[in-house]
Structure formats: C-alpha cells, structure tokens
C-alpha cells in the first residue's frame, strides 16, 4: 500500500542487495499476508493497530538477533586460499597470516559479506569508519591499494 511500490516488492528488492533489518508495519493482517512478508525476507511483521511498546521490543529483538548472527560466522573463506577470521580480525592465505591493518580487514570483510554488490566510496567509508567520518573519501582508495598489494598473488 506504499505509493509507487508495494511493501512486499520493496522488501524483495532490498533483500537482493542488503542484509538490513526489515520489520513490516502494515494494515494487512491476514495470515497469508504475514507468511508472505516473512518469506520475502522480513525479519518481523507487525500489524496495525499496534502497541508502541511492543514495536520497540520487537525492534530491540531484531537488532539483538542480527548482532548475534554476525558472531556465528567466525571465518569467511575466499578464493586463492584466503580466510578472514572474524574473531581475531586476521586474514590468512593457506594458513599463513597476512599483515593487514584493522581498516584493511574491515574493508575486505565488508566486501566479502556482499560478494555480488558494488560499493561507492561513501558506502564503504560508512561501513568501515562509521557515519561520523569527516575526512576525504578518497582515503578508501589508498586502503584498497594497500590491501590489494598484500592479498593479491
């Protein structure tokens, strides 16, 4: 019932490129609507009328589950024998530790989490440095250049 695109279509499109948390807040209260919303990728489904306290609790629960989920994948295996160890924040090639900086690790970790996605400099800076970053966005180029030098064979 959103203008221009349905909530279901919005959810479906978001899921193709993002793991952002999605809570559908809707007037559609039929069981089939709820099931469809959850199968499309929503993390929760709240129908109107709703209690503001319940909504806050559901948001907290979704955020809690999403942060726990990040800890489940301790290692990410990439081509060319590369392994990212999320616990120790190290990158290894065939078991041998590569000397990367924390920033370089965050960059590769971000890219590895979304293998089919292209990031703008601004998006990478937001994910790696946070919203408050006040420097030049071209700094990401230098970090990527250094990272490539260390991981490319």
PDB file of C-alpha atoms in Angstrom:
ATOM      1  CA  UNK A   1       0.000   0.000   0.000  1.00  0.00           C
ATOM      2  CA  UNK A   2       3.030   2.289  -0.334  1.00  0.00           C
ATOM      3  CA  UNK A   3       2.989   4.889  -3.099  1.00  0.00           C
ATOM      4  CA  UNK A   4       4.789   3.690  -6.221  1.00  0.00           C
ATOM      5  CA  UNK A   5       5.851   0.248  -4.974  1.00  0.00           C
ATOM      6  CA  UNK A   6       4.316  -2.268  -2.600  1.00  0.00           C
ATOM      7  CA  UNK A   7       5.966  -3.103   0.703  1.00  0.00           C
ATOM      8  CA  UNK A   8       6.415  -6.670  -0.492  1.00  0.00           C
ATOM      9  CA  UNK A   9       8.237  -5.537  -3.636  1.00  0.00           C
ATOM     10  CA  UNK A  10      10.368  -3.121  -1.584  1.00  0.00           C
ATOM     11  CA  UNK A  11      11.327  -5.960   0.771  1.00  0.00           C
ATOM     12  CA  UNK A  12      12.139  -8.280  -2.128  1.00  0.00           C
ATOM     13  CA  UNK A  13      14.362  -5.676  -3.808  1.00  0.00           C
ATOM     14  CA  UNK A  14      16.168  -4.811  -0.565  1.00  0.00           C
ATOM     15  CA  UNK A  15      16.973  -8.485   0.030  1.00  0.00           C
ATOM     16  CA  UNK A  16      18.734  -8.783  -3.336  1.00  0.00           C
ATOM     17  CA  UNK A  17      21.486  -6.398  -2.238  1.00  0.00           C
ATOM     18  CA  UNK A  18      21.312  -5.901   1.532  1.00  0.00           C
ATOM     19  CA  UNK A  19      21.032  -7.671   4.840  1.00  0.00           C
ATOM     20  CA  UNK A  20      19.448  -4.634   6.506  1.00  0.00           C
ATOM     21  CA  UNK A  21      16.880  -5.461   9.182  1.00  0.00           C
ATOM     22  CA  UNK A  22      13.302  -5.231   7.906  1.00  0.00           C
ATOM     23  CA  UNK A  23      10.187  -5.039  10.063  1.00  0.00           C
ATOM     24  CA  UNK A  24       6.979  -4.788   8.091  1.00  0.00           C
ATOM     25  CA  UNK A  25       4.474  -2.475   9.767  1.00  0.00           C
ATOM     26  CA  UNK A  26       1.201  -2.911   7.926  1.00  0.00           C
ATOM     27  CA  UNK A  27      -2.577  -2.952   7.980  1.00  0.00           C
ATOM     28  CA  UNK A  28      -2.562  -6.318   6.189  1.00  0.00           C
ATOM     29  CA  UNK A  29      -3.350  -8.752   8.974  1.00  0.00           C
ATOM     30  CA  UNK A  30      -4.379 -11.941   7.178  1.00  0.00           C
ATOM     31  CA  UNK A  31      -2.262 -14.975   7.955  1.00  0.00           C
ATOM     32  CA  UNK A  32      -1.268 -15.359   4.286  1.00  0.00           C
ATOM     33  CA  UNK A  33      -0.007 -11.736   4.175  1.00  0.00           C
ATOM     34  CA  UNK A  34       2.148 -12.330   7.261  1.00  0.00           C
ATOM     35  CA  UNK A  35       3.562 -15.553   5.838  1.00  0.00           C
ATOM     36  CA  UNK A  36       4.328 -13.916   2.501  1.00  0.00           C
ATOM     37  CA  UNK A  37       6.074 -10.969   4.178  1.00  0.00           C
ATOM     38  CA  UNK A  38       8.283 -13.243   6.240  1.00  0.00           C
ATOM     39  CA  UNK A  39       9.117 -15.471   3.250  1.00  0.00           C
ATOM     40  CA  UNK A  40      10.063 -12.380   1.220  1.00  0.00           C
ATOM     41  CA  UNK A  41      12.737 -11.592   3.799  1.00  0.00           C
ATOM     42  CA  UNK A  42      11.155  -9.508   6.549  1.00  0.00           C
ATOM     43  CA  UNK A  43      12.670 -10.154   9.970  1.00  0.00           C
ATOM     44  CA  UNK A  44       9.359  -9.429  11.708  1.00  0.00           C
ATOM     45  CA  UNK A  45       5.805  -8.480  10.797  1.00  0.00           C
ATOM     46  CA  UNK A  46       3.676  -6.120  12.911  1.00  0.00           C
ATOM     47  CA  UNK A  47       0.037  -5.334  12.111  1.00  0.00           C
ATOM     48  CA  UNK A  48      -1.946  -2.195  12.849  1.00  0.00           C
ATOM     49  CA  UNK A  49      -3.163  -1.274  15.349  1.00  0.00           C
ATOM     50  CA  UNK A  50      -0.026  -1.946  17.360  1.00  0.00           C
ATOM     51  CA  UNK A  51       1.334  -1.092  20.766  1.00  0.00           C
ATOM     52  CA  UNK A  52       4.299   1.300  20.606  1.00  0.00           C
ATOM     53  CA  UNK A  53       5.917  -0.594  23.494  1.00  0.00           C
ATOM     54  CA  UNK A  54       5.564  -3.872  21.620  1.00  0.00           C
ATOM     55  CA  UNK A  55       7.061  -2.316  18.484  1.00  0.00           C
ATOM     56  CA  UNK A  56      10.070  -1.048  20.461  1.00  0.00           C
ATOM     57  CA  UNK A  57      10.533  -4.518  21.968  1.00  0.00           C
ATOM     58  CA  UNK A  58      10.333  -6.146  18.519  1.00  0.00           C
ATOM     59  CA  UNK A  59      12.907  -3.701  17.115  1.00  0.00           C
ATOM     60  CA  UNK A  60      15.227  -4.486  20.033  1.00  0.00           C
ATOM     61  CA  UNK A  61      14.781  -8.231  19.467  1.00  0.00           C
ATOM     62  CA  UNK A  62      15.550  -7.955  15.742  1.00  0.00           C
ATOM     63  CA  UNK A  63      18.654  -5.873  16.453  1.00  0.00           C
ATOM     64  CA  UNK A  64      19.794  -8.325  19.130  1.00  0.00           C
ATOM     65  CA  UNK A  65      19.407 -11.275  16.748  1.00  0.00           C
ATOM     66  CA  UNK A  66      21.224  -9.511  13.930  1.00  0.00           C
ATOM     67  CA  UNK A  67      24.255  -8.645  16.064  1.00  0.00           C
ATOM     68  CA  UNK A  68      24.422 -12.224  17.369  1.00  0.00           C
ATOM     69  CA  UNK A  69      24.287 -13.538  13.808  1.00  0.00           C
ATOM     70  CA  UNK A  70      27.442 -11.659  12.895  1.00  0.00           C
ATOM     71  CA  UNK A  71      29.321 -13.647  15.517  1.00  0.00           C
ATOM     72  CA  UNK A  72      28.179 -17.015  14.148  1.00  0.00           C
ATOM     73  CA  UNK A  73      30.412 -16.866  11.077  1.00  0.00           C
ATOM     74  CA  UNK A  74      33.857 -16.804  12.634  1.00  0.00           C
ATOM     75  CA  UNK A  75      35.580 -17.418   9.313  1.00  0.00           C
ATOM     76  CA  UNK A  76      34.887 -16.434   5.745  1.00  0.00           C
ATOM     77  CA  UNK A  77      36.675 -18.465   3.079  1.00  0.00           C
ATOM     78  CA  UNK A  78      37.560 -16.681  -0.155  1.00  0.00           C
ATOM     79  CA  UNK A  79      39.245 -17.780  -3.389  1.00  0.00           C
ATOM     80  CA  UNK A  80      43.033 -18.158  -3.614  1.00  0.00           C
ATOM     81  CA  UNK A  81      43.251 -19.723  -0.140  1.00  0.00           C
ATOM     82  CA  UNK A  82      42.237 -16.542   1.707  1.00  0.00           C
ATOM     83  CA  UNK A  83      40.456 -16.835   5.037  1.00  0.00           C
ATOM     84  CA  UNK A  84      39.076 -13.955   7.079  1.00  0.00           C
ATOM     85  CA  UNK A  85      38.958 -14.751  10.786  1.00  0.00           C
ATOM     86  CA  UNK A  86      36.297 -12.519  12.331  1.00  0.00           C
ATOM     87  CA  UNK A  87      37.303 -13.489  15.865  1.00  0.00           C
ATOM     88  CA  UNK A  88      40.980 -12.499  15.593  1.00  0.00           C
ATOM     89  CA  UNK A  89      40.498  -9.929  12.794  1.00  0.00           C
ATOM     90  CA  UNK A  90      43.234 -11.632  10.747  1.00  0.00           C
ATOM     91  CA  UNK A  91      43.491 -12.534   7.087  1.00  0.00           C
ATOM     92  CA  UNK A  92      45.382 -15.718   6.222  1.00  0.00           C
ATOM     93  CA  UNK A  93      46.440 -17.264   2.950  1.00  0.00           C
ATOM     94  CA  UNK A  94      46.752 -21.050   3.156  1.00  0.00           C
ATOM     95  CA  UNK A  95      47.167 -20.710   6.925  1.00  0.00           C
ATOM     96  CA  UNK A  96      49.854 -18.019   6.762  1.00  0.00           C
ATOM     97  CA  UNK A  97      48.955 -14.740   8.452  1.00  0.00           C
ATOM     98  CA  UNK A  98      48.995 -11.666   6.217  1.00  0.00           C
ATOM     99  CA  UNK A  99      49.911  -8.412   7.946  1.00  0.00           C
ATOM    100  CA  UNK A 100      46.838  -6.274   7.368  1.00  0.00           C
ATOM    101  CA  UNK A 101      45.656  -3.253   9.305  1.00  0.00           C
ATOM    102  CA  UNK A 102      42.305  -3.226  11.126  1.00  0.00           C
ATOM    103  CA  UNK A 103      40.937  -0.897   8.439  1.00  0.00           C
ATOM    104  CA  UNK A 104      42.075  -3.226   5.643  1.00  0.00           C
ATOM    105  CA  UNK A 105      40.426  -6.140   7.450  1.00  0.00           C
ATOM    106  CA  UNK A 106      37.151  -4.210   7.772  1.00  0.00           C
ATOM    107  CA  UNK A 107      37.198  -3.330   4.072  1.00  0.00           C
ATOM    108  CA  UNK A 108      37.740  -6.915   2.905  1.00  0.00           C
ATOM    109  CA  UNK A 109      35.258  -8.234   5.461  1.00  0.00           C
ATOM    110  CA  UNK A 110      32.612  -5.813   4.189  1.00  0.00           C
ATOM    111  CA  UNK A 111      33.258  -6.767   0.570  1.00  0.00           C
ATOM    112  CA  UNK A 112      33.216 -10.484   1.429  1.00  0.00           C
ATOM    113  CA  UNK A 113      29.849 -10.193   3.164  1.00  0.00           C
ATOM    114  CA  UNK A 114      28.275  -8.792  -0.022  1.00  0.00           C
ATOM    115  CA  UNK A 115      30.120 -10.582  -2.850  1.00  0.00           C
ATOM    116  CA  UNK A 116      27.795  -9.508  -5.676  1.00  0.00           C
ATOM    117  CA  UNK A 117      27.446  -5.886  -4.613  1.00  0.00           C
ATOM    118  CA  UNK A 118      29.361  -2.855  -5.827  1.00  0.00           C
ATOM    119  CA  UNK A 119      30.041  -0.184  -3.199  1.00  0.00           C
ATOM    120  CA  UNK A 120      30.584   3.515  -3.693  1.00  0.00           C
ATOM    121  CA  UNK A 121      33.419   5.121  -1.747  1.00  0.00           C
ATOM    122  CA  UNK A 122      30.883   6.780   0.536  1.00  0.00           C
ATOM    123  CA  UNK A 123      29.172   3.466   1.301  1.00  0.00           C
ATOM    124  CA  UNK A 124      32.470   1.758   2.149  1.00  0.00           C
ATOM    125  CA  UNK A 125      33.501   4.646   4.376  1.00  0.00           C
ATOM    126  CA  UNK A 126      30.182   4.462   6.210  1.00  0.00           C
ATOM    127  CA  UNK A 127      30.550   0.724   6.778  1.00  0.00           C
ATOM    128  CA  UNK A 128      34.251   0.855   7.715  1.00  0.00           C
ATOM    129  CA  UNK A 129      34.682   4.189   9.512  1.00  0.00           C
ATOM    130  CA  UNK A 130      31.095   5.000  10.529  1.00  0.00           C
ATOM    131  CA  UNK A 131      28.785   7.913   9.938  1.00  0.00           C
ATOM    132  CA  UNK A 132      30.978  10.462  11.710  1.00  0.00           C
ATOM    133  CA  UNK A 133      33.937  10.175   9.316  1.00  0.00           C
ATOM    134  CA  UNK A 134      34.992  13.698   8.359  1.00  0.00           C
ATOM    135  CA  UNK A 135      37.951  13.031   6.082  1.00  0.00           C
ATOM    136  CA  UNK A 136      38.343  12.806   2.328  1.00  0.00           C
ATOM    137  CA  UNK A 137      36.508   9.818   0.856  1.00  0.00           C
ATOM    138  CA  UNK A 138      39.454   9.108  -1.466  1.00  0.00           C
ATOM    139  CA  UNK A 139      41.313   7.728   1.565  1.00  0.00           C
ATOM    140  CA  UNK A 140      39.478   4.469   0.855  1.00  0.00           C
ATOM    141  CA  UNK A 141      41.427   4.212  -2.429  1.00  0.00           C
ATOM    142  CA  UNK A 142      44.714   4.124  -0.532  1.00  0.00           C
ATOM    143  CA  UNK A 143      43.498   1.456   1.861  1.00  0.00           C
ATOM    144  CA  UNK A 144      42.254  -0.710  -1.015  1.00  0.00           C
ATOM    145  CA  UNK A 145      45.522  -0.255  -2.918  1.00  0.00           C
ATOM    146  CA  UNK A 146      47.477  -1.402   0.155  1.00  0.00           C
ATOM    147  CA  UNK A 147      45.084  -4.289   0.747  1.00  0.00           C
ATOM    148  CA  UNK A 148      45.403  -5.479  -2.861  1.00  0.00           C
ATOM    149  CA  UNK A 149      49.192  -5.377  -2.608  1.00  0.00           C
ATOM    150  CA  UNK A 150      49.023  -7.649   0.440  1.00  0.00           C
ATOM    151  CA  UNK A 151      46.416 -10.182  -0.705  1.00  0.00           C
ATOM    152  CA  UNK A 152      46.870 -10.499  -4.461  1.00  0.00           C
ATOM    153  CA  UNK A 153      49.099 -13.319  -5.681  1.00  0.00           C
TER     154      UNK A 153
END
